[in-house]
Every structure is written in C-alpha cells, then in structure tokens.
Amino acid sequence: MMGLATAMVAMVSGCSTPPTDPGTPGSAGSAPGAAGSTSGTAGATAGTAGATGAAGATGAAGATGAAGAAGAAGATGAAGATGAAGVTGTAGATGMAGATGTAGAGGCPTGVNGHCNADTGAVDKYPGFHLALAEEFDQPIDLDKDPIWTWSDGGPPEGQARFNKSQITFANGQMIITAVKQSVPPSVSYAEPDQNKTTGTASARSVLSGEFRTKYNNYRYGRYEVKFQAPVENGGTGADGNFLSTMFTFRTPKWKQWRELDNELEASIKNKVAYNVVNADNALGYPGGDSGNLAPPGVASFSIQAMHTYIIEWLPTKVTWYVDGQMLRANTNMPPGVPTISAKIMMNLWVFAGDGPVTFGDTSKNVYPFHSTYEYVRFYKWDQETMYPVADPKTLPAADTAFSQNNANETTYP
C-alpha cells in the first residue's frame, strides 16, 4: 500500500571606493613624517574597502600603508573572509544531492521498489528483514505498464467470479477491488492456462471482480504485510453472504507447481482469519493442505470488516501468521511442508461456486456491488534470502516464467 530538499545560498556583495589619488603616497617620500600620516589614512580607507569588498584583494591594498593602519585593514579583510565562509553554505546545495537518493522508483529508498510515502517507515522495521517492495496506493497504478504490478484475467475454477482490470480502482490513498453481479461469457485466459499451454478457457461466470498481482514468480522468503478490510456483502443487515477477500503468495502455473500461502477473510467467519498452505506438484484440482481459521489473540472485538494489518512470514522451514502484531499461528514444516520455490504476490476478491448456502457462506445473501479496501502492501526480504527478488525479470530462471503470463495485454513476458 511502492522529498526533495531545497537549499538557499546567501551571497554578500558590496562595492568599495578606491583612493582618489593613489600617487600621493609615492611623492611623500621627501617628507617621511607627513607621508607616513597620509599613507596611514589611505590604509584605513583600504581597510574599509576590505570590509565591503572581497577579503583577499582589499587586505593587500591595506599593506601599502603604515604598519598599524595596514594591520587594521587586514582585520577587516578577515571579516570579508567570513563572507566567504557564508559561501561555504553552498554545501547545503549538496544536500539536494541527498534528495536524489530518494529518487528511487516511486520516491522509495535505494533498493526498494514500488511507491513509498512518509508512512512506509524504516527499511529495517523488522530485525532480520529489509524492505524490498512497498505499495502505498497514493496514486493510481497503470496496471498495463507498471514494472511490478499487473492484473489477472482468470478466476478460481471453484468460484463464480471472473477477474478483470476494470474492477481494480484507486482512490483516497487506497486500492479498491469491487465485485458486481454480471454475466461473463467463457473466454480465453492467460492467467488460467491449460496444462502445457500458454492460455486456457475460463468458463462462464456470474460475478465480475478483480485480482491485483505481481507480474513474476519473483518473491520468496520474507515478511508479506498488508493492511486491508473485507467487504460488507449483505448491505449491512441480515445473514452472512459469501466471499473470500485475500492477500497471499501463489506460484503460477498452478498445475505444474502449486505453491500457496494464504491469508483469507471469509464472509461466514467474520471474527476469524483463515490460513492455508499448499505445496503440491502436477495437481489439476485443489490438492488440499494445512488449512484452518482462528480468532486473533489479543485483538479486541476483531472483525474482518474493519481495517487490520496482516503478515505472512515465510522462511525455509516455517510459516507464521500475524494479525495487528500478534501471532496467529505457526506452521513448522508440517505437512504438506513449507514451499521453497518462488511465487507471486496476489490480492483478490471472489465468490464461491454454487447458489444458496455453500462453502464460505450463503451466496443468496450477497447484495452487489461490494468491495475490499487495501491501505498498503509491503514485502520485507529475509536477510538470508540469496536470490529473490531479482532486479531484472529477464534473468529469472525459465521455470519461474514459463506459462505464467497474467493477461492478454502483456505483449512480452517477461
């Protein structure tokens, strides 16, 4: 949910009036006493000139007079040097070069992708992890041209929803995913390719919604943090409807290497958070995994329809879920095992298949449109991660990119 410093330099300038008769000190040599007096006066005048003009040249003029007067002029010249010190204030201009340091993508610190703001916080917020990606949603994202984020043209086969770019919008520093009741005919999908093919056919659906995702299987060990809230799907009254509002990691294509870590907000359990781990190869349907739901401990009056911060911490042998800083649960390499290959970051809103009381709630109670609202999403890379994310997606292994295009608008992948 991916400053300039301005320096002003003060310049002190002035004019000096040179002696009207610079030849007088020379002719005074025949009368040493009187000449000395006249030269002293000239030195004082030169000293005044030093105070007003540039320090070095005026000091030299003062030296022409008698020793005492010239000394005074030299002191005034030192004052002029202070003016030069003022010029050193141009070092403030170098501070502008510091501002260039924040000129990374979206105003993020060096090494951080996405679009950041003052709320993004420290890159080392979590010991052992460093911020690598931040999206604060301050401005609309061009989902066809952004180097990190894109949209899906697929939809879960188990669901009623088909995804489209039109259902992902940005306003008031938030991303909104909206579900509407709309018949969607079957059509080609890149995000749901058939086995060993780059495309597939998504079946007819009755709901149109959206999925926001990263373009590449380019993320692995780290902390995935999101602040969002689930929809009010039933108009605010009556029985629970049916939806799944999410943030999760997911490897594509799923029929080859299904890797998934879920944080799900579900309509039928509004005071609990659902979790899921999938780690399976060559699965043509949902293969099952370590799944369940829990009420967050230490979070008073918890409701998925209020804003909360959710974290999935993914390490090589452990996955841990947090809600508002409180640990929800940990999976320590229990079946089906912790995924160890890269994935995409995804957020979506969908409705389960069937009508009436079905899994995840009663679809007949849904009052459309309804929407999920996201404040931000951030990824903190684990300090011991040795590969992902790579800076240039073209260097990703072929296994990370094959059959993994996201929508028909992507002309090249990667």
CSV table of C-alpha atoms in Angstrom, one decimal:
chain,number,residue,atom,x,y,z
A,1,MET,CA,0.0,0.0,0.0
A,2,MET,CA,5.5,1.3,-3.7
A,3,GLY,CA,11.2,14.6,-0.7
A,4,LEU,CA,13.2,17.0,-2.1
A,5,ALA,CA,15.4,19.3,-0.1
A,6,THR,CA,15.8,22.9,-1.2
A,7,ALA,CA,19.0,24.8,-0.2
A,8,MET,CA,19.2,28.6,-0.4
A,9,VAL,CA,22.6,30.3,-0.5
A,10,ALA,CA,23.0,33.8,0.8
A,11,MET,CA,25.6,35.9,-1.2
A,12,VAL,CA,27.1,39.0,0.5
A,13,SER,CA,28.4,41.5,-2.0
A,14,GLY,CA,29.5,45.2,-1.9
A,15,CYS,CA,31.4,48.0,-3.6
A,16,SER,CA,34.5,49.9,-2.4
A,17,THR,CA,35.6,53.3,-3.4
A,18,PRO,CA,39.4,53.3,-4.2
A,19,PRO,CA,41.6,56.3,-3.1
A,20,THR,CA,41.1,59.2,-5.4
A,21,ASP,CA,44.9,59.9,-5.7
A,22,PRO,CA,46.9,56.7,-5.5
A,23,GLY,CA,50.1,58.5,-6.5
A,24,THR,CA,50.2,60.7,-3.3
A,25,PRO,CA,52.0,58.1,-1.1
A,26,GLY,CA,54.9,57.9,-3.6
A,27,SER,CA,55.6,61.7,-3.7
A,28,ALA,CA,55.5,61.9,0.0
A,29,GLY,CA,58.9,60.2,0.3
A,30,SER,CA,60.7,63.6,0.5
A,31,ALA,CA,58.9,64.3,3.8
A,32,PRO,CA,58.8,61.0,5.6
A,33,GLY,CA,56.7,62.0,8.6
A,34,ALA,CA,53.9,63.7,6.7
A,35,ALA,CA,53.9,61.0,4.1
A,36,GLY,CA,53.5,58.3,6.7
A,37,SER,CA,50.4,60.0,8.1
A,38,THR,CA,48.9,60.3,4.7
A,39,SER,CA,49.6,56.6,4.0
A,40,GLY,CA,48.0,55.6,7.2
A,41,THR,CA,44.8,57.3,6.2
A,42,ALA,CA,45.0,55.6,2.9
A,43,GLY,CA,45.4,52.3,4.7
A,44,ALA,CA,42.3,52.9,6.8
A,45,THR,CA,40.3,53.7,3.7
A,46,ALA,CA,41.6,50.4,2.2
A,47,GLY,CA,40.5,48.6,5.3
A,48,THR,CA,37.0,49.9,4.9
A,49,ALA,CA,37.1,48.7,1.3
A,50,GLY,CA,38.1,45.3,2.6
A,51,ALA,CA,35.1,45.1,4.9
A,52,THR,CA,32.9,45.9,2.0
A,53,GLY,CA,34.6,44.1,-0.9
A,54,ALA,CA,36.3,40.8,-1.3
A,55,ALA,CA,38.6,39.9,1.5
A,56,GLY,CA,41.9,39.0,-0.2
A,57,ALA,CA,42.4,41.8,-2.6
A,58,THR,CA,41.5,44.5,-0.1
A,59,GLY,CA,43.9,43.1,2.5
A,60,ALA,CA,46.7,43.5,0.1
A,61,ALA,CA,45.8,47.2,-0.5
A,62,GLY,CA,46.0,47.8,3.2
A,63,ALA,CA,49.5,46.5,3.3
A,64,THR,CA,50.7,49.5,1.3
A,65,GLY,CA,50.1,51.9,4.3
A,66,ALA,CA,51.9,52.2,7.6
A,67,ALA,CA,52.1,49.0,9.6
A,68,GLY,CA,49.5,49.9,12.2
A,69,ALA,CA,46.9,51.0,9.8
A,70,ALA,CA,47.6,48.1,7.4
A,71,GLY,CA,47.0,45.8,10.3
A,72,ALA,CA,43.6,47.2,10.9
A,73,ALA,CA,42.8,46.8,7.3
A,74,GLY,CA,43.9,43.2,7.4
A,75,ALA,CA,41.5,42.6,10.3
A,76,THR,CA,38.7,44.0,8.2
A,77,GLY,CA,39.8,41.7,5.5
A,78,ALA,CA,39.2,38.7,7.8
A,79,ALA,CA,35.7,39.9,8.2
A,80,GLY,CA,35.5,39.7,4.4
A,81,ALA,CA,36.7,36.1,4.8
A,82,THR,CA,33.6,35.4,6.9
A,83,GLY,CA,31.6,36.4,3.9
A,84,ALA,CA,33.5,33.6,2.1
A,85,ALA,CA,32.5,31.2,4.8
A,86,GLY,CA,28.9,32.1,4.1
A,87,VAL,CA,29.6,30.9,0.6
A,88,THR,CA,30.5,27.6,2.1
A,89,GLY,CA,26.8,27.4,2.8
A,90,THR,CA,26.6,26.2,-0.7
A,91,ALA,CA,27.4,22.8,0.9
A,92,GLY,CA,23.6,22.9,1.6
A,93,ALA,CA,23.2,22.6,-2.1
A,94,THR,CA,25.0,19.3,-1.7
A,95,GLY,CA,22.1,18.3,0.5
A,96,MET,CA,20.0,18.4,-2.7
A,97,ALA,CA,22.1,15.5,-3.9
A,98,GLY,CA,20.9,13.7,-0.9
A,99,ALA,CA,17.4,14.2,-2.1
A,100,THR,CA,18.4,12.4,-5.2
A,101,GLY,CA,19.0,9.4,-3.0
A,102,THR,CA,15.2,9.2,-2.5
A,103,ALA,CA,14.6,9.4,-6.2
A,104,GLY,CA,14.3,5.7,-6.5
A,105,ALA,CA,11.1,4.3,-8.0
A,106,GLY,CA,8.1,6.0,-6.5
A,107,GLY,CA,10.2,8.0,-4.0
A,108,CYS,CA,11.3,4.8,-2.3
A,109,PRO,CA,14.7,4.5,-0.6
A,110,THR,CA,17.5,3.0,-2.7
A,111,GLY,CA,16.9,-0.7,-3.2
A,112,VAL,CA,13.2,-0.6,-2.6
A,113,ASN,CA,10.7,-1.0,-5.4
A,114,GLY,CA,7.1,0.3,-5.7
A,115,HIS,CA,5.7,3.6,-4.5
A,116,CYS,CA,6.5,4.8,-1.0
A,117,ASN,CA,5.4,7.7,1.3
A,118,ALA,CA,6.1,9.0,4.8
A,119,ASP,CA,4.1,6.2,6.3
A,120,THR,CA,6.2,3.4,4.7
A,121,GLY,CA,8.6,3.6,7.7
A,122,ALA,CA,12.1,2.3,8.2
A,123,VAL,CA,13.5,-0.3,5.8
A,124,ASP,CA,14.7,-2.3,8.8
A,125,LYS,CA,11.5,-2.2,10.7
A,126,TYR,CA,11.7,-5.9,11.4
A,127,PRO,CA,15.1,-7.3,12.6
A,128,GLY,CA,16.5,-9.8,10.2
A,129,PHE,CA,14.4,-8.4,7.3
A,130,HIS,CA,14.7,-5.4,5.0
A,131,LEU,CA,12.1,-3.6,2.9
A,132,ALA,CA,12.3,-4.6,-0.8
A,133,LEU,CA,8.8,-3.6,-2.1
A,134,ALA,CA,6.2,-1.1,-0.9
A,135,GLU,CA,2.9,0.0,-2.5
A,136,GLU,CA,1.1,2.7,-0.6
A,137,PHE,CA,-1.6,3.4,-3.3
A,138,ASP,CA,-1.2,7.2,-3.2
A,139,GLN,CA,-1.6,7.4,-6.9
A,140,PRO,CA,-3.4,5.2,-9.4
A,141,ILE,CA,-1.2,2.4,-10.8
A,142,ASP,CA,-1.1,1.8,-14.6
A,143,LEU,CA,-1.8,-1.9,-14.5
A,144,ASP,CA,-0.6,-2.4,-18.0
A,145,LYS,CA,2.7,-0.5,-17.8
A,146,ASP,CA,3.8,-0.7,-14.1
A,147,PRO,CA,7.1,-2.7,-13.9
A,148,ILE,CA,6.0,-4.6,-10.7
A,149,TRP,CA,2.2,-4.9,-10.6
A,150,THR,CA,-0.4,-6.2,-13.1
A,151,TRP,CA,-3.9,-7.8,-13.2
A,152,SER,CA,-5.3,-11.2,-13.8
A,153,ASP,CA,-7.8,-12.2,-16.5
A,154,GLY,CA,-8.5,-15.5,-14.7
A,155,GLY,CA,-10.7,-16.6,-11.8
A,156,PRO,CA,-10.8,-19.6,-9.5
A,157,PRO,CA,-12.5,-22.5,-11.2
A,158,GLU,CA,-14.2,-23.3,-7.9
A,159,GLY,CA,-15.7,-19.8,-7.9
A,160,GLN,CA,-18.4,-17.6,-9.5
A,161,ALA,CA,-16.0,-14.7,-10.2
A,162,ARG,CA,-14.1,-13.8,-13.3
A,163,PHE,CA,-11.3,-11.2,-12.9
A,164,ASN,CA,-10.8,-8.1,-15.0
A,165,LYS,CA,-8.7,-4.9,-14.8
A,166,SER,CA,-11.9,-2.8,-14.7
A,167,GLN,CA,-12.6,-4.0,-11.1
A,168,ILE,CA,-9.4,-2.7,-9.6
A,169,THR,CA,-9.5,1.1,-8.9
A,170,PHE,CA,-7.6,3.6,-6.8
A,171,ALA,CA,-8.9,6.5,-4.7
A,172,ASN,CA,-8.1,8.4,-1.5
A,173,GLY,CA,-4.8,6.5,-1.0
A,174,GLN,CA,-6.4,3.1,-1.3
A,175,MET,CA,-6.9,0.3,-3.7
A,176,ILE,CA,-10.4,-1.0,-4.1
A,177,ILE,CA,-11.4,-4.3,-5.6
A,178,THR,CA,-15.1,-4.4,-6.4
A,179,ALA,CA,-17.4,-7.4,-7.1
A,180,VAL,CA,-20.5,-6.8,-9.2
A,181,LYS,CA,-23.3,-9.1,-10.4
A,182,GLN,CA,-22.6,-9.5,-14.1
A,183,SER,CA,-22.8,-12.4,-16.5
A,184,VAL,CA,-19.4,-13.1,-18.1
A,185,PRO,CA,-19.3,-15.4,-21.1
A,186,PRO,CA,-16.5,-18.0,-21.4
A,187,SER,CA,-13.3,-16.6,-22.9
A,188,VAL,CA,-9.6,-17.1,-23.3
A,189,SER,CA,-7.5,-16.6,-20.1
A,190,TYR,CA,-3.7,-16.3,-19.8
A,191,ALA,CA,-3.8,-16.4,-16.0
A,192,GLU,CA,-5.6,-19.8,-16.1
A,193,PRO,CA,-3.6,-21.7,-18.8
A,194,ASP,CA,-4.4,-25.3,-19.7
A,195,GLN,CA,-1.8,-27.8,-18.9
A,196,ASN,CA,1.4,-27.3,-21.0
A,197,LYS,CA,-0.3,-24.4,-22.9
A,198,THR,CA,0.1,-20.6,-22.5
A,199,THR,CA,-3.7,-20.0,-22.5
A,200,GLY,CA,-6.9,-21.6,-21.3
A,201,THR,CA,-10.6,-21.1,-21.4
A,202,ALA,CA,-12.3,-19.6,-18.4
A,203,SER,CA,-15.9,-20.8,-18.0
A,204,ALA,CA,-18.9,-18.6,-17.9
A,205,ARG,CA,-19.3,-16.7,-14.6
A,206,SER,CA,-22.0,-14.7,-12.8
A,207,VAL,CA,-19.8,-12.2,-10.9
A,208,LEU,CA,-17.1,-9.8,-12.2
A,209,SER,CA,-14.3,-8.9,-9.8
A,210,GLY,CA,-10.6,-8.3,-9.7
A,211,GLU,CA,-7.2,-9.7,-8.8
A,212,PHE,CA,-4.1,-7.5,-8.3
A,213,ARG,CA,-0.8,-9.3,-8.5
A,214,THR,CA,2.9,-9.0,-9.2
A,215,LYS,CA,4.0,-10.0,-12.7
A,216,TYR,CA,6.5,-12.6,-11.9
A,217,ASN,CA,7.3,-15.6,-9.6
A,218,ASN,CA,9.9,-13.4,-8.1
A,219,TYR,CA,9.3,-13.5,-4.3
A,220,ARG,CA,10.2,-16.0,-1.6
A,221,TYR,CA,11.5,-15.7,2.0
A,222,GLY,CA,10.4,-12.7,3.9
A,223,ARG,CA,7.5,-10.8,5.5
A,224,TYR,CA,4.4,-10.1,3.5
A,225,GLU,CA,2.5,-7.3,5.2
A,226,VAL,CA,-0.9,-5.9,4.1
A,227,LYS,CA,-3.5,-3.6,5.7
A,228,PHE,CA,-7.0,-4.1,4.4
A,229,GLN,CA,-10.6,-4.8,5.2
A,230,ALA,CA,-13.2,-7.2,3.9
A,231,PRO,CA,-16.4,-6.2,2.2
A,232,VAL,CA,-19.8,-5.6,3.7
A,233,GLU,CA,-21.5,-8.1,1.4
A,234,ASN,CA,-25.1,-8.2,2.7
A,235,GLY,CA,-25.9,-4.5,2.8
A,236,GLY,CA,-25.0,-4.4,6.5
A,237,THR,CA,-28.0,-6.4,7.7
A,238,GLY,CA,-29.2,-10.0,7.7
A,239,ALA,CA,-27.4,-13.2,7.4
A,240,ASP,CA,-23.8,-13.6,6.2
A,241,GLY,CA,-23.2,-13.7,2.4
A,242,ASN,CA,-20.3,-15.3,0.6
A,243,PHE,CA,-16.9,-14.0,-0.4
A,244,LEU,CA,-13.2,-14.5,0.1
A,245,SER,CA,-11.1,-11.4,0.4
A,246,THR,CA,-7.4,-12.1,0.3
A,247,MET,CA,-3.6,-11.5,0.3
A,248,PHE,CA,-1.5,-14.5,-0.5
A,249,THR,CA,1.6,-15.9,-2.3
A,250,PHE,CA,0.9,-18.1,-5.3
A,251,ARG,CA,3.1,-19.7,-7.9
A,252,THR,CA,1.9,-19.9,-11.5
A,253,PRO,CA,1.0,-22.1,-13.3
A,254,LYS,CA,-0.7,-24.0,-10.5
A,255,TRP,CA,-1.0,-27.2,-12.5
A,256,LYS,CA,2.8,-27.5,-12.6
A,257,GLN,CA,4.0,-26.5,-9.1
A,258,TRP,CA,1.1,-25.4,-6.9
A,259,ARG,CA,2.7,-23.3,-4.1
A,260,GLU,CA,0.4,-21.1,-2.0
A,261,LEU,CA,0.4,-19.3,1.4
A,262,ASP,CA,-3.0,-17.8,2.2
A,263,ASN,CA,-4.4,-15.0,4.4
A,264,GLU,CA,-8.2,-15.2,3.8
A,265,LEU,CA,-11.0,-13.1,5.1
A,266,GLU,CA,-14.3,-15.1,4.7
A,267,ALA,CA,-17.9,-13.9,4.9
A,268,SER,CA,-19.1,-16.8,7.2
A,269,ILE,CA,-16.4,-16.3,9.9
A,270,LYS,CA,-16.2,-12.5,10.4
A,271,ASN,CA,-14.3,-12.8,13.7
A,272,LYS,CA,-11.7,-15.2,12.5
A,273,VAL,CA,-8.8,-15.3,10.0
A,274,ALA,CA,-8.4,-18.3,7.6
A,275,TYR,CA,-4.9,-19.6,6.7
A,276,ASN,CA,-3.7,-22.2,4.2
A,277,VAL,CA,-0.5,-23.8,2.9
A,278,VAL,CA,-0.4,-25.7,-0.4
A,279,ASN,CA,2.7,-27.5,-1.6
A,280,ALA,CA,1.9,-29.9,-4.5
A,281,ASP,CA,3.1,-30.8,-8.0
A,282,ASN,CA,1.1,-31.7,-11.0
A,283,ALA,CA,-2.3,-31.0,-9.3
A,284,LEU,CA,-5.2,-30.4,-11.6
A,285,GLY,CA,-7.6,-29.5,-8.8
A,286,TYR,CA,-7.2,-28.1,-5.3
A,287,PRO,CA,-4.7,-30.6,-3.6
A,288,GLY,CA,-5.5,-29.7,0.0
A,289,GLY,CA,-3.0,-28.6,2.6
A,290,ASP,CA,-2.6,-27.2,6.1
A,291,SER,CA,-5.7,-25.0,6.4
A,292,GLY,CA,-8.0,-23.7,9.1
A,293,ASN,CA,-9.1,-20.5,10.8
A,294,LEU,CA,-8.5,-18.8,14.2
A,295,ALA,CA,-9.7,-15.8,16.2
A,296,PRO,CA,-6.7,-13.4,16.6
A,297,PRO,CA,-5.5,-13.5,20.2
A,298,GLY,CA,-5.1,-10.1,21.9
A,299,VAL,CA,-7.2,-8.2,19.3
A,300,ALA,CA,-10.3,-6.9,21.0
A,301,SER,CA,-13.7,-7.1,19.1
A,302,PHE,CA,-12.0,-8.3,16.0
A,303,SER,CA,-13.9,-8.1,12.7
A,304,ILE,CA,-12.6,-8.7,9.2
A,305,GLN,CA,-14.8,-5.7,8.1
A,306,ALA,CA,-12.5,-3.3,10.0
A,307,MET,CA,-9.0,-2.3,8.9
A,308,HIS,CA,-6.3,-4.6,10.3
A,309,THR,CA,-2.7,-5.4,9.5
A,310,TYR,CA,-1.9,-9.0,8.4
A,311,ILE,CA,1.5,-10.6,8.0
A,312,ILE,CA,2.6,-13.9,6.5
A,313,GLU,CA,6.2,-14.6,7.4
A,314,TRP,CA,7.7,-17.2,5.1
A,315,LEU,CA,11.0,-18.8,6.0
A,316,PRO,CA,12.6,-22.0,4.6
A,317,THR,CA,11.2,-24.3,7.3
A,318,LYS,CA,8.4,-22.2,8.9
A,319,VAL,CA,5.4,-20.1,8.0
A,320,THR,CA,3.9,-17.7,10.7
A,321,TRP,CA,0.8,-15.6,10.5
A,322,TYR,CA,0.3,-12.3,12.5
A,323,VAL,CA,-2.7,-10.0,13.0
A,324,ASP,CA,-2.0,-6.5,14.3
A,325,GLY,CA,1.4,-7.6,15.5
A,326,GLN,CA,0.0,-10.6,17.4
A,327,MET,CA,1.0,-14.1,16.3
A,328,LEU,CA,-2.0,-16.1,15.0
A,329,ARG,CA,-0.3,-19.4,14.2
A,330,ALA,CA,2.9,-21.1,13.0
A,331,ASN,CA,3.4,-24.0,10.6
A,332,THR,CA,6.8,-25.5,11.3
A,333,ASN,CA,7.4,-27.6,8.2
A,334,MET,CA,4.4,-29.8,9.0
A,335,PRO,CA,2.5,-31.5,6.1
A,336,PRO,CA,2.3,-30.6,3.3
A,337,GLY,CA,5.7,-28.9,4.0
A,338,VAL,CA,6.8,-25.3,3.6
A,339,PRO,CA,7.2,-24.1,-0.1
A,340,THR,CA,10.8,-23.4,-1.1
A,341,ILE,CA,10.3,-22.0,-4.6
A,342,SER,CA,9.3,-18.5,-5.6
A,343,ALA,CA,5.8,-17.2,-6.1
A,344,LYS,CA,3.8,-14.1,-7.0
A,345,ILE,CA,2.1,-11.7,-4.5
A,346,MET,CA,-1.7,-11.6,-5.0
A,347,MET,CA,-4.8,-9.8,-3.7
A,348,ASN,CA,-8.3,-10.7,-4.9
A,349,LEU,CA,-12.0,-10.8,-4.1
A,350,TRP,CA,-14.2,-13.7,-5.2
A,351,VAL,CA,-17.4,-15.6,-4.5
A,352,PHE,CA,-17.5,-19.4,-4.2
A,353,ALA,CA,-19.3,-21.6,-6.7
A,354,GLY,CA,-23.0,-22.5,-6.4
A,355,ASP,CA,-26.0,-20.7,-5.1
A,356,GLY,CA,-27.5,-20.6,-1.6
A,357,PRO,CA,-25.7,-22.0,1.5
A,358,VAL,CA,-22.4,-23.3,0.2
A,359,THR,CA,-18.8,-23.3,1.4
A,360,PHE,CA,-17.7,-19.9,2.8
A,361,GLY,CA,-21.3,-18.6,3.3
A,362,ASP,CA,-24.7,-18.1,1.6
A,363,THR,CA,-24.3,-16.6,-1.8
A,364,SER,CA,-28.0,-15.7,-1.9
A,365,LYS,CA,-27.5,-13.1,0.8
A,366,ASN,CA,-25.0,-11.1,-1.3
A,367,VAL,CA,-26.0,-7.6,-2.2
A,368,TYR,CA,-23.9,-6.3,-5.1
A,369,PRO,CA,-21.8,-4.3,-5.6
A,370,PHE,CA,-19.4,-4.8,-2.6
A,371,HIS,CA,-15.7,-4.3,-2.3
A,372,SER,CA,-12.4,-4.9,-0.4
A,373,THR,CA,-10.3,-1.9,0.5
A,374,TYR,CA,-6.4,-2.0,0.8
A,375,GLU,CA,-4.3,0.7,2.6
A,376,TYR,CA,-0.9,-0.8,1.6
A,377,VAL,CA,1.1,-3.9,0.9
A,378,ARG,CA,4.8,-4.3,1.7
A,379,PHE,CA,7.4,-7.0,1.3
A,380,TYR,CA,10.4,-7.3,3.7
A,381,LYS,CA,13.0,-9.6,2.3
A,382,TRP,CA,14.6,-12.0,4.7
A,383,ASP,CA,18.3,-11.0,5.1
A,384,GLN,CA,19.4,-14.6,4.4
A,385,GLU,CA,17.5,-14.9,1.2
A,386,THR,CA,20.1,-15.5,-1.5
A,387,MET,CA,18.2,-15.0,-4.8
A,388,TYR,CA,14.7,-13.4,-4.9
A,389,PRO,CA,13.6,-10.9,-5.9
A,390,VAL,CA,15.9,-10.4,-8.9
A,391,ALA,CA,16.3,-6.8,-10.2
A,392,ASP,CA,15.8,-7.8,-13.9
A,393,PRO,CA,13.0,-10.3,-14.5
A,394,LYS,CA,14.7,-11.3,-17.7
A,395,THR,CA,17.3,-13.1,-15.6
A,396,LEU,CA,14.7,-15.2,-13.8
A,397,PRO,CA,15.1,-19.0,-14.4
A,398,ALA,CA,12.8,-20.3,-17.2
A,399,ALA,CA,10.9,-22.3,-14.6
A,400,ASP,CA,9.8,-19.1,-12.9
A,401,THR,CA,8.3,-17.6,-16.1
A,402,ALA,CA,7.1,-20.4,-18.3
A,403,PHE,CA,3.2,-20.5,-18.7
A,404,SER,CA,3.0,-17.6,-16.2
A,405,GLN,CA,1.6,-14.7,-18.2
A,406,ASN,CA,-1.1,-12.8,-16.4
A,407,ASN,CA,-3.5,-11.3,-19.0
A,408,ALA,CA,-3.9,-10.7,-22.8
A,409,ASN,CA,-2.5,-7.2,-22.6
A,410,GLU,CA,1.0,-8.4,-21.8
A,411,THR,CA,2.8,-8.4,-25.1
A,412,THR,CA,6.0,-9.8,-23.7
A,413,TYR,CA,6.6,-12.0,-20.6
A,414,PRO,CA,9.0,-11.3,-19.1
